[in-house]
XYZ file of C-alpha atoms in Angstrom:
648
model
C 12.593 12.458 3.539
C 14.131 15.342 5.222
C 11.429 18.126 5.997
C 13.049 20.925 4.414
C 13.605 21.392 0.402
C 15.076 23.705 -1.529
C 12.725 26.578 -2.640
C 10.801 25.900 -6.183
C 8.445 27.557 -8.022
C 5.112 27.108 -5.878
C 1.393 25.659 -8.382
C 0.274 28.682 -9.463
C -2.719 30.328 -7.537
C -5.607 28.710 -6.827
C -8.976 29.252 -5.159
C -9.738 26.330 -3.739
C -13.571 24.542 -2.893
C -14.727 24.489 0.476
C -13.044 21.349 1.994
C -12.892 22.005 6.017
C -14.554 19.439 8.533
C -18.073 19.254 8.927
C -19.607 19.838 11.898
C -20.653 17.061 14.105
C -24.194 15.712 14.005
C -24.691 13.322 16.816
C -25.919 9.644 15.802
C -29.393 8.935 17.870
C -28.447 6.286 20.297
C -29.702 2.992 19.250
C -29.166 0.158 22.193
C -26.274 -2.005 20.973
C -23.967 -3.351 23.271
C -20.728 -1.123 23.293
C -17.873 -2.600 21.349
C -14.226 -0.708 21.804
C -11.411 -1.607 21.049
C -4.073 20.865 -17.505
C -0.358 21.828 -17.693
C 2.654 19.830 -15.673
C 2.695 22.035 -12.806
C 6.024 23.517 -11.890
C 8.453 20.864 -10.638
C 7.724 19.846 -7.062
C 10.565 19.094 -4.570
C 11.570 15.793 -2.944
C 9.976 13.795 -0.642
C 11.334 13.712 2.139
C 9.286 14.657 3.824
C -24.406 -9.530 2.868
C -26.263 -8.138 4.297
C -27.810 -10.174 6.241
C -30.165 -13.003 4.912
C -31.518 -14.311 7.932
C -34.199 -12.394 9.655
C -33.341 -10.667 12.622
C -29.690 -12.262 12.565
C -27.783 -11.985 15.848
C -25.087 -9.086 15.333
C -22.015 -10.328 15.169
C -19.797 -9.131 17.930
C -15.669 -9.263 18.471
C -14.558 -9.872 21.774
C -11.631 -7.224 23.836
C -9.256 -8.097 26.338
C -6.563 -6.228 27.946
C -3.298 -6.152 25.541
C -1.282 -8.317 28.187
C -3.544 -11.061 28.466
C -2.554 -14.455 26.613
C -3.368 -15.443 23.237
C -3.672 -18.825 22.544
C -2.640 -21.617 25.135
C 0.751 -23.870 24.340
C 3.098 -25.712 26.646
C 6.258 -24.344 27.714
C 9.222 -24.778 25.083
C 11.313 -27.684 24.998
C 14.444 -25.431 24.415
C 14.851 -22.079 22.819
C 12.955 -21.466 19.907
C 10.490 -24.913 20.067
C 7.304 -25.660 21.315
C 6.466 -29.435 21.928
C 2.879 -29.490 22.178
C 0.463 -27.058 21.353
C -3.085 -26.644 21.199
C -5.178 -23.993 20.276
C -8.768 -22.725 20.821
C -10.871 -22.497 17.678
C -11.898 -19.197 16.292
C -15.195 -18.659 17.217
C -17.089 -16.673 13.780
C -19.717 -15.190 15.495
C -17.503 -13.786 18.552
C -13.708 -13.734 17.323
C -10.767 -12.296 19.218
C -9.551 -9.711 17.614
C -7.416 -7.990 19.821
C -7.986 -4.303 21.515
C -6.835 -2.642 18.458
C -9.957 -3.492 17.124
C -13.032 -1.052 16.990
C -16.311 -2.885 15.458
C -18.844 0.099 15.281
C -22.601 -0.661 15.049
C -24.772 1.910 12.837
C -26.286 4.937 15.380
C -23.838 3.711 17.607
C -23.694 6.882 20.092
C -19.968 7.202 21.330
C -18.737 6.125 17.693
C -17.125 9.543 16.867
C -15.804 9.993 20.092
C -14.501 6.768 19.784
C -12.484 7.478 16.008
C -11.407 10.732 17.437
C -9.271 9.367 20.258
C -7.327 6.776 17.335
C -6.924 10.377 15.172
C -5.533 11.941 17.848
C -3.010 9.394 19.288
C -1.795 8.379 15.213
C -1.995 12.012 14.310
C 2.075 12.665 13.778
C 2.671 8.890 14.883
C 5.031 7.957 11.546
C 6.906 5.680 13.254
C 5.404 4.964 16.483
C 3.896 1.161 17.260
C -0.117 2.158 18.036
C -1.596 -0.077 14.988
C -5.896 -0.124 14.792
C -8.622 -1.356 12.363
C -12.351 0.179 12.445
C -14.391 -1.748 11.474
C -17.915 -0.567 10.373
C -21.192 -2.675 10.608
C -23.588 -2.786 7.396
C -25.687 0.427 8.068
C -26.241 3.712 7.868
C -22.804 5.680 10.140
C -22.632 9.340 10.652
C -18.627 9.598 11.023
C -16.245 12.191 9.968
C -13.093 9.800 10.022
C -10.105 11.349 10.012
C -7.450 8.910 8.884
C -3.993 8.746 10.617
C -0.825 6.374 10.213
C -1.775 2.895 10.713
C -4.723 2.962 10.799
C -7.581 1.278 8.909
C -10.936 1.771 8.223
C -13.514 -0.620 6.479
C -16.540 -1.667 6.324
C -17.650 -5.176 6.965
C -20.777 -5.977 3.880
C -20.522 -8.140 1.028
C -20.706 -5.001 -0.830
C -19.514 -1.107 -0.776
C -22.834 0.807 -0.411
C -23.515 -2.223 2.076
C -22.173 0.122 4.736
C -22.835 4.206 4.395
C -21.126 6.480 5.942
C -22.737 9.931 5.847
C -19.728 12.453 6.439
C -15.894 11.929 5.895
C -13.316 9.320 5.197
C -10.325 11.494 4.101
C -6.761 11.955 4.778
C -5.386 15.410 5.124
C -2.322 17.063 4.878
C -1.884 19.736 7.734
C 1.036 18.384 10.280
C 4.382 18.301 7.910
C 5.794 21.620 7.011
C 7.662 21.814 3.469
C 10.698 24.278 2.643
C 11.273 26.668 5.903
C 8.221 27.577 6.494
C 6.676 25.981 9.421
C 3.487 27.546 9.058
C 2.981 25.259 5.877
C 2.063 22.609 6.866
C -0.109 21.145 3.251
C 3.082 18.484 3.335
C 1.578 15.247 2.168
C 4.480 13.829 1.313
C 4.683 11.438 4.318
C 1.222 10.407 4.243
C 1.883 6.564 4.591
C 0.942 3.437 6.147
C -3.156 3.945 6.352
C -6.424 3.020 4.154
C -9.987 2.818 3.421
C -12.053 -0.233 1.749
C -15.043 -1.256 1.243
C -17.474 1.778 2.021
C -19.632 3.983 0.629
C -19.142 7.331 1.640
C -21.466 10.186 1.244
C -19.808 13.910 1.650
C -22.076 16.847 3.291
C -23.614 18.582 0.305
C -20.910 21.327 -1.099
C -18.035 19.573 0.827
C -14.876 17.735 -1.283
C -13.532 14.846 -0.147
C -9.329 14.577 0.612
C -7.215 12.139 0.201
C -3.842 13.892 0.201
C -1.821 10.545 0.334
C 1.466 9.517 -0.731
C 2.429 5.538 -0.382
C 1.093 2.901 1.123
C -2.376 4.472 1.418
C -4.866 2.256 -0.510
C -8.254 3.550 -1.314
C -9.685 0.006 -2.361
C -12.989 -0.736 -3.030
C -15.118 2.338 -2.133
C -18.076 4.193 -3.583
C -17.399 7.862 -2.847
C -20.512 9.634 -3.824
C -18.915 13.177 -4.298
C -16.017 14.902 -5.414
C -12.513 14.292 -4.245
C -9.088 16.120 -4.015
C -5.699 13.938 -3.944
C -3.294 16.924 -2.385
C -3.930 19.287 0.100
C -6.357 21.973 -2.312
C -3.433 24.648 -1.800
C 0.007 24.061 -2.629
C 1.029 21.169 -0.784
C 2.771 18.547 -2.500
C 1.844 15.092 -2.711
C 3.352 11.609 -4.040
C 1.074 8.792 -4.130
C -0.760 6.639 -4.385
C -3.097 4.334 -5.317
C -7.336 4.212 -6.153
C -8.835 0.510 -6.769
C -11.953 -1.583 -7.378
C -13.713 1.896 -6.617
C -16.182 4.107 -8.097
C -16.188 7.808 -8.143
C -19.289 10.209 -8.536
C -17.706 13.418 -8.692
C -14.040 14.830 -9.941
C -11.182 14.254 -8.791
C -8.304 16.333 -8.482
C -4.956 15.472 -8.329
C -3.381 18.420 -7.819
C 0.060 18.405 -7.437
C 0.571 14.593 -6.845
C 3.423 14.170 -8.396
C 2.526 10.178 -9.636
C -0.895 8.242 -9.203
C -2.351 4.709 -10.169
C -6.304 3.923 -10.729
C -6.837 0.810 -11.515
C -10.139 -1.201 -12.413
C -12.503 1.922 -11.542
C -15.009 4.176 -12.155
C -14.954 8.084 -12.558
C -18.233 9.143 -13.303
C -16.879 12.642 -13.720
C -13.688 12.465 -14.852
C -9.942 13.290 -14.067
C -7.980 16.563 -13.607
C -4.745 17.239 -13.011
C -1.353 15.592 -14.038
C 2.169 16.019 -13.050
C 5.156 13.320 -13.978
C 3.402 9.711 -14.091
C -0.219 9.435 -13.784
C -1.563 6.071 -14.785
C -5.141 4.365 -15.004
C -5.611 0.875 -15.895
C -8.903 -0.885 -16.730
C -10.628 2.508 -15.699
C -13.905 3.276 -17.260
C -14.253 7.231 -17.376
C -10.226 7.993 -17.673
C -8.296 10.677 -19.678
C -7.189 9.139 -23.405
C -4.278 8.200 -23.370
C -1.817 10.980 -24.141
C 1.543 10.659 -23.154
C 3.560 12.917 -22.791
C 1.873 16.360 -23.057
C -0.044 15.533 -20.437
C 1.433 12.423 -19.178
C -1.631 10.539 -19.115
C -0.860 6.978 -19.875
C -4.383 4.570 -20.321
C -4.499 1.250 -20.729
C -7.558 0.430 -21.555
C -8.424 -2.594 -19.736
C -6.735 -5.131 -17.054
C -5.517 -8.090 -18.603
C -5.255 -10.118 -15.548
C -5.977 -9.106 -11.659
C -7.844 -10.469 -8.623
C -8.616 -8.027 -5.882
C -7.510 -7.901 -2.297
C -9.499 -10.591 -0.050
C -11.728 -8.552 2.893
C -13.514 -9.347 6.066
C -17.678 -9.029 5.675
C -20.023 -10.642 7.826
C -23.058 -12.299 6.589
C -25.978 -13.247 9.201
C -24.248 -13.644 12.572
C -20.461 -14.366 11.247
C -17.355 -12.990 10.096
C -16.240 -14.033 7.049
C -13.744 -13.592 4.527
C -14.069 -12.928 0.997
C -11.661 -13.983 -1.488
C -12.529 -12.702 -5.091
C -11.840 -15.054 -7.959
C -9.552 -13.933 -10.977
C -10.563 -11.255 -13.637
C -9.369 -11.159 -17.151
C -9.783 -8.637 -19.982
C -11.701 -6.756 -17.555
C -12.242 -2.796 -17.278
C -14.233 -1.353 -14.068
C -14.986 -2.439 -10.163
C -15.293 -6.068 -9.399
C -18.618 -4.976 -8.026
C -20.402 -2.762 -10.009
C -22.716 -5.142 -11.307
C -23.572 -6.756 -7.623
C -22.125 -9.236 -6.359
C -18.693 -10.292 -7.499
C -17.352 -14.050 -8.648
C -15.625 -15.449 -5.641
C -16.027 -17.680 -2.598
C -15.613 -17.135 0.874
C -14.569 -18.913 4.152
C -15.723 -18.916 7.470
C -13.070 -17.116 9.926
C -13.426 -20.275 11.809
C -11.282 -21.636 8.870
C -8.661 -18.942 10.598
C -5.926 -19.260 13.294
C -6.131 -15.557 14.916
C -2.455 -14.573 15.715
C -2.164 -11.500 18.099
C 1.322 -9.634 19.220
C 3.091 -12.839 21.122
C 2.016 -15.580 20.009
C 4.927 -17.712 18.890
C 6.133 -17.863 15.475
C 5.916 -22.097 16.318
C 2.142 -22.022 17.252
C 1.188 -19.773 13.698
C 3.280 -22.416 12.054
C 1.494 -24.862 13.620
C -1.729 -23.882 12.960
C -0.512 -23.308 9.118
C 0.204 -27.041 8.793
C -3.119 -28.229 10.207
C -5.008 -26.481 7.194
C -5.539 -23.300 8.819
C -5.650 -20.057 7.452
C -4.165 -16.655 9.249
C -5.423 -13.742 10.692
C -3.025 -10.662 11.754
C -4.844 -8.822 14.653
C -3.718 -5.068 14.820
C -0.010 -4.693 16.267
C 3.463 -4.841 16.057
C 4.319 -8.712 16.016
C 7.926 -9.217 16.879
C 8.511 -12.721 15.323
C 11.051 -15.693 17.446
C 10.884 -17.333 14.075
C 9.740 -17.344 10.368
C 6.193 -17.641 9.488
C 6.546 -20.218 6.588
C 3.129 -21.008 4.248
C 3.531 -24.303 2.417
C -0.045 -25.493 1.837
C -2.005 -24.530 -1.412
C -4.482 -21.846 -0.834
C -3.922 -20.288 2.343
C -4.874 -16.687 3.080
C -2.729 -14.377 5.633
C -4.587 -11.325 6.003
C -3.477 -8.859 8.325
C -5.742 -5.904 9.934
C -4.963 -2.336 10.644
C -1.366 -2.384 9.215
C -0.295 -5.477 11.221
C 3.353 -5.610 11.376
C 5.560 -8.525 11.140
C 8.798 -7.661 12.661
C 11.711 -9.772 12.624
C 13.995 -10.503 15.506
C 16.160 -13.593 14.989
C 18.122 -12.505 11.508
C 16.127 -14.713 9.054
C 13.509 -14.098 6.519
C 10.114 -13.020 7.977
C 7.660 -14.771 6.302
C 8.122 -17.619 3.449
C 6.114 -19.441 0.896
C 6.001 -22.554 -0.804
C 6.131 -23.042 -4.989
C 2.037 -23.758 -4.153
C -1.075 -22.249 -6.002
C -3.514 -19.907 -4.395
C -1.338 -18.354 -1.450
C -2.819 -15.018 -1.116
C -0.687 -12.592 1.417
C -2.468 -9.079 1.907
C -2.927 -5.865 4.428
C 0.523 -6.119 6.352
C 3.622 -4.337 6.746
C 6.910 -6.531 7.193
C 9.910 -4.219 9.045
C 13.811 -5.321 9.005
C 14.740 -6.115 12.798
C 18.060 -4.975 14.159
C 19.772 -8.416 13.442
C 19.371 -8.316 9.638
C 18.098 -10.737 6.908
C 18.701 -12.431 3.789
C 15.424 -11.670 2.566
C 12.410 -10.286 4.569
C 9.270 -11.817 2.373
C 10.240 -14.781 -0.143
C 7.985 -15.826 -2.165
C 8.404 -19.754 -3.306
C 11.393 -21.037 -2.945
C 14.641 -20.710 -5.227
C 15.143 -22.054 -8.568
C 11.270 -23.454 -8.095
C 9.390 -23.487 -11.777
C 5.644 -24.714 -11.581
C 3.400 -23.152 -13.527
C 0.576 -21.401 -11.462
C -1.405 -19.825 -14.124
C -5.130 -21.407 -12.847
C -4.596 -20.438 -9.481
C -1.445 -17.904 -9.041
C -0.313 -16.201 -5.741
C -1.139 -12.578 -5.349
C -0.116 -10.088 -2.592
C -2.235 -7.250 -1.943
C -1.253 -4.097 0.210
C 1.573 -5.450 1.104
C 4.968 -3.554 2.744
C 8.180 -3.862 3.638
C 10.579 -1.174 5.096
C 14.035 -1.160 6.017
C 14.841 1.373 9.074
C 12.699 3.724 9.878
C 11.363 2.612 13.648
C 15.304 1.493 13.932
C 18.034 0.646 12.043
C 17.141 -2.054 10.669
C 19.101 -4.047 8.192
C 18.218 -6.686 5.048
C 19.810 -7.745 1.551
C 16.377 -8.530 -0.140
C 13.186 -7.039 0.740
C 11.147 -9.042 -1.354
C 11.665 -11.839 -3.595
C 9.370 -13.750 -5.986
C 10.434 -16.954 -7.271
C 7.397 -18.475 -7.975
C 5.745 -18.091 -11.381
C 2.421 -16.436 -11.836
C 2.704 -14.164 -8.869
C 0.200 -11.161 -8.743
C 1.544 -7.873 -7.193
C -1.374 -5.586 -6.299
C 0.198 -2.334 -4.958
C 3.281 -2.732 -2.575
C 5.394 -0.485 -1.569
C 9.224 -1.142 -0.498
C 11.161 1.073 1.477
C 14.989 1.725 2.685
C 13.633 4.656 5.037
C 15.645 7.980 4.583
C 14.338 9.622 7.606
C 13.300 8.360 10.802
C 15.887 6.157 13.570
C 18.646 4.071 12.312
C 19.173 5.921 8.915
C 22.438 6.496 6.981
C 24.550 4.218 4.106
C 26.111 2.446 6.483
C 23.385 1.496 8.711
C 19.979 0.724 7.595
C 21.856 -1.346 4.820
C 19.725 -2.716 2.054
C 20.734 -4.016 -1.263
C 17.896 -5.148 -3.481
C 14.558 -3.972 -2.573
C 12.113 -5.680 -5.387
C 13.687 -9.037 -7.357
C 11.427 -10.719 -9.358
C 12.906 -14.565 -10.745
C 9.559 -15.959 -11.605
C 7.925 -15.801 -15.063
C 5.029 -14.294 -16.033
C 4.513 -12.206 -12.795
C 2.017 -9.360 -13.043
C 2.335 -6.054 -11.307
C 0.042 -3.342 -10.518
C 1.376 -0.619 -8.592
C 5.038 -1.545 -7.753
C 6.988 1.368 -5.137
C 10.146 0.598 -4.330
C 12.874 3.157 -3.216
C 16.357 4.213 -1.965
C 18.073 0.597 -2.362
C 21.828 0.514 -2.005
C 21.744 -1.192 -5.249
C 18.642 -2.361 -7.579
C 15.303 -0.911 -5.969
C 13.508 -3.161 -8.954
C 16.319 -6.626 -10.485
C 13.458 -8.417 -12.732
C 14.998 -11.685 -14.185
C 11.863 -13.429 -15.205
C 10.451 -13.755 -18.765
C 7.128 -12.564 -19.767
C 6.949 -9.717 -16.926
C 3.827 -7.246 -17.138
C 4.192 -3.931 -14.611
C 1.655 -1.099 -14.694
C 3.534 1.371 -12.951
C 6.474 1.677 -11.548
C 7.482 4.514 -8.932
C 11.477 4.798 -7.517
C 13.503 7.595 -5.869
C 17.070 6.672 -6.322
C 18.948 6.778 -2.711
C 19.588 9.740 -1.608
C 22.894 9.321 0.093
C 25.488 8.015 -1.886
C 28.014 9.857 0.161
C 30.102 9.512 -2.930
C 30.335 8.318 -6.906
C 32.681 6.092 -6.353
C 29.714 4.575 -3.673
C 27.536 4.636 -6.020
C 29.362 2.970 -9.220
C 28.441 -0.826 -10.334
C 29.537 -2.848 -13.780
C 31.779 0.267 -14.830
C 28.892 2.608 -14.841
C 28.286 5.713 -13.304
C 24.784 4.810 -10.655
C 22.636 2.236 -11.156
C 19.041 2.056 -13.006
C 16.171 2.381 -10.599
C 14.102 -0.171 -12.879
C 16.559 -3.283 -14.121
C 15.352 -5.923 -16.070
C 17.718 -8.270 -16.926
C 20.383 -8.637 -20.069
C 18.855 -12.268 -20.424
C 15.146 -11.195 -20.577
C 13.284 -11.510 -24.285
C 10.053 -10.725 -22.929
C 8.768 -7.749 -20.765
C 6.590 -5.076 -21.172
C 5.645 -2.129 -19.285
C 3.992 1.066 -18.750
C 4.304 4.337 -16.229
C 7.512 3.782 -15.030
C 9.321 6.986 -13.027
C 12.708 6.978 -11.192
C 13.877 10.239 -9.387
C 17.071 11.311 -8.038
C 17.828 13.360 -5.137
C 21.357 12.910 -4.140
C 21.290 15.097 -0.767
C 24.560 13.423 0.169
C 26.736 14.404 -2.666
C 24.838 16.430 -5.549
C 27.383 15.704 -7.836
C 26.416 11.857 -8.214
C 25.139 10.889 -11.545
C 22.896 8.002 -12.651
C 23.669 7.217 -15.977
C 20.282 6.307 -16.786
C 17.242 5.549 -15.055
C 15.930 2.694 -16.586
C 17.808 -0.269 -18.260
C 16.987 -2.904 -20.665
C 18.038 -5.594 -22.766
C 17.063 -4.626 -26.617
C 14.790 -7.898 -27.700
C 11.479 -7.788 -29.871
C 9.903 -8.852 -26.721
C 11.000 -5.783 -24.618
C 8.436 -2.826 -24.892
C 8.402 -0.246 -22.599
C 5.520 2.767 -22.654
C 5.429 6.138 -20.898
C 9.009 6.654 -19.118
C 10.088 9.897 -17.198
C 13.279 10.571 -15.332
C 13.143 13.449 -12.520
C 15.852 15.262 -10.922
C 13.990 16.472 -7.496
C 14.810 20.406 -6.964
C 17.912 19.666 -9.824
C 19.339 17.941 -7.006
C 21.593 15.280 -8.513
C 21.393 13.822 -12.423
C 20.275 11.315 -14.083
C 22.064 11.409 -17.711
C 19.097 9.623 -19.764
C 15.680 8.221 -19.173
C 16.323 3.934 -20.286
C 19.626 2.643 -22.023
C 21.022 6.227 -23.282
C 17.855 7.437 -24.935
C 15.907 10.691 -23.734
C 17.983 13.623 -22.276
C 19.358 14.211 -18.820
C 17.700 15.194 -15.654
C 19.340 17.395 -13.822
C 19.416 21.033 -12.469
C 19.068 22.775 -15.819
C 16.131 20.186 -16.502
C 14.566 18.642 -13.866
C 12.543 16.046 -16.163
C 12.910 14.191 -18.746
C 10.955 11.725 -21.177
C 10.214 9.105 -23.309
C 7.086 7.751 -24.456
C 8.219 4.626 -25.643
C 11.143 2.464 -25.653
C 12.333 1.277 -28.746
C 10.831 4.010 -30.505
């Protein structure tokens, strides 16, 4: 996303709430030991741009070591690439090794804020830099004003939100990217990414509104924010997220100029305001009626199927992990009530994988039953990670990144039930890849419908740190797969960008049947950011910016057409269904590309599609109709265009 943009109408004037810092109010020190480590606003531009039930339970603690220092213990390698014999030490619950990215924070601990400044500070402008950290906050009362950077994540460890209070600030603010020329104006949020906040309650000084001026991959997942919030930067910034889950709400929230937004399975105890091109709430109590297109608020009234992300608590003197069981027909937070269905497993059940450890000892320990942690950092993989056994969990903390550096896939699944993959980023290496994450394996068919595989906050990126290179970012060939928010990216800004190098052809194909996604980004594929080829397919919400440098039509051409659809379901398909979907053009290369249309579907009974909109970013580029022909064009005259439902 190039900084600059052509000059638009600005949001019309507004006086916005108080919404600066507040000042710091020092925690009394409590001996611990010390732990480190509503109208649519005028048309924005591109982006470019348990507690414990013991008494008096020993705290659980996580042990540091210095980055270099070794991992696990293994014999040397037969020959390139194998390990003959390798053994392990066990994860100890109560004291784990989670790396020196790790910051476990005890209620009144005295250096805390000190502590999350230094991690603001060194992510602050960081977009593509390799400094990856998870804080972790202890049940208790924390007086923190945490402000959130890139990769970083922040999260509290009870069985339940308001479990762990923070009295202060979680936000995310928008005040280092300039937009147009101005580099005074710096309310940019448009490359907000890579960050997010679970499991808290926070608790804003009285008068103060919370920010979250996000775009993608920036979950705000099961929370209790006990105030108002604002989803841009309260000015005229612009904004394109993003995603609110599992969380509840006390005050309003204002989107502002976000240009897209999902909320799924929450609570807004005082409503919504604000809409722009594709704002979307699913199974959320407290939501605008549904009312698309004048304003484009499309409601769904509840979730017909979805199981939450699985999170790290600790209960007594251990560190647990708590996978929550399947919903259905369900409207709300998985939480509200107390408690949620679900069972958990001791993190003794997990293999802890730092930076270095060998792709051959994580496989290893995958066999022998065991379950996977991803400690904060960039892991530069001499292999594929490859899941085969029903049930396993690979969770990853702070943004963990699985980097690949031998030219195959990344990571791998078996046509098993259960797999859950969540809270990683996976990044193309230089050498290239078929396929980054695969999910099951081709042409498998099993039914998963008791148990399916989900994958929660998870990402995949194409260039961006370097040029990397893949055909498929993800694929899903199992059936029954749950998609709950990813976001893939070709990068269009950054090192190693350009249609010739970062090469990427498919970011999102679907094969399996009945797959289910909530929240589904995917943008600036070479050729289908979104193939779906499986029957019975549910998505709530769909976001896509076309790429943006075609250098040429004839570049950007495929099956005799002019472009190709951001969201493709196959000619074969009888049965899909969705709702939200937005694809955007900004063709900075060679504005006189055209997309014929932006979404394309077979015409079958089965084939419904609800709330559609087509965007031409600054007029930039066209897109001649919104799905199949229907709805007019997008382009410099009109930079959006809908249709609320597809057939008619």
């Amino acid at each position: 996303m190039p900084r600059r943009r052509p000059a638009l109408p600005e949001p019309p004037p507004r006086v916005p709430p108080p919404h600066e810092a507040p000042p710091r109010v020092p925690a009394p020190h409590v001996p611990a030991p010390h732990v480190p480590a509503p109208q649519e606003p005028p048309q924005l531009p591109p982006r470019h741009g348990a507690p414990a039930h013991e008494p008096e339970p020993r705290t659980p603690q996580c042990r540091t070591r210095e980055a270099e220092a070794p991992r696990a213990r293994w014999t040397a390698p037969g020959r390139a690439g194998e390990v003959t014999a390798i053994t392990t030490a066990p994860t100890d619950p109560r004291s784990p090794d989670l790396g020196p990215n790790v910051l476990l924070l005890h209620p009144g601990q005295s250096d805390a804020q000190q502590r999350v400044d230094e991690i603001t500070r060194a992510r602050r402008t960081d977009q593509f830099g390799e400094g990856r950290h998870a804080v972790l906050l202890l049940p208790g009362h924390h007086r923190l004003d945490v402000d959130l950077r890139f990769y970083t994540q922040v999260a509290g460890l009870g069985a339940l939100p308001d479990d762990v209070v923070v009295r202060g600030r979680v936000r995310v603010e928008a005040d280092w990217l300039s937009q147009l020329d101005d580099p005074t104006g710096l309310g940019n949020a448009t490359q907000n990414f890579w960050r997010g906040a679970e499991n808290l309650s926070v608790t804003p000084p009285p008068g103060r509104v919370e920010r979250w001026a996000v775009s993608q991959a920036a979950a705000y997942r099961r929370m209790h924010l006990r105030g108002p919030v604002e989803l841009w930067d309260g000015r005229v910034g612009w904004a394109s997220g993003g995603l609110i889950a599992d969380s509840r709400i006390d005050g309003p929230v204002d989107s502002g100029t976000q240009q897209q937004f999902l909320t799924r399975n929450s609570e807004l105890g005082a409503g919504w305001r604000g809409s722009s091109w594709n704002m979307v709430f699913v199974g959320t109590t407290g939501a605008p009626a549904h009312s698309y297109p004048d304003p484009p608020f499309t409601t769904v009234e509840s979730t017909p199927l979805v199981r939450e992300k699985p999170f790290l608590f600790v209960e007594g003197d251990e560190f647990r992990v708590f996978l929550p069981a399947l919903r259905r027909d369900c409207a709300g937070t998985s939480w509200g009530s107390g408690a949620p269905e679900g069972t958990s497993l001791s993190l003794a059940e997990f293999f802890v994988a730092h930076p270095g450890t060998p792709v051959a000892v994580v496989n290893s320990a995958l066999e022998r039953g065991k379950h996977l942690l991803l400690t904060p950092g960039v892991h530069r993989l001499d292999g594929t990670i490859t899941v085969r056994r029903p049930g396993t969990v690979v969770l990853g903390l702070g943004l963990a990144t699985l980097t690949g550096e031998t030219g195959g896939p990344v990571l791998v699944t078996s046509d098993v039930p259960g797999i859950r993959l969540a809270g990683f980023l996976v990044d193309a290496g230089r050498a290239g890849a078929p396929v980054l994450l695969q999910v099951g394996e081709p042409g498998c068919g099993a039914r998963h419908s008791a148990d399916p595989t989900s994958l929660h906050d998870v990402y995949l990126r194409v260039g961006g740190p370097w040029a990397g290179r893949a055909e498929v970012s993800l694929e899903v060939n199992s059936s029954d797969v749950l998609i709950d928010h990813t976001w893939a990216w070709r990068a269009d800004h950054g090192e190693g960008v350009g249609w010739d190098v970062n090469t990427a052809r498919d970011g999102v194909v679907v094969n399996g049947d009945r797959v289910v996604a909530h929240g589904l980004f995917s943008e600036h594929y070479q050729r289908h950011s979104l193939l779906w080829n499986g029957e019975a397919g549910r998505v709530y919400f769909f976001q896509n910016e076309l790429p943006y440098d075609p250098p040429s039509q004839a570049e950007w051409s495929g099956g005799g057409a002019r472009g190709l659809p951001g969201y493709k379901v196959a000619d074969h398909v009888r049965d899909h269904r969705a709702w939200g979907l937005g694809v955007y053009c900004f063709n900075e290369a060679d504005p006189t590309v055209v997309t014929d249309t932006a979404v394309e579907a077979p015409t079958a009974p089965g084939v419904r599609l609800t709330s559609l909109v087509a965007v031409s970013l600054g007029g930039v580029g066209t897109i001649a109709s919104v799905v199949n022909g229907t709805g007019g064009a997008a382009d410099s005259s009109r930079f959006v265009s809908r249709v609320a439902r597809y057939p008619a």
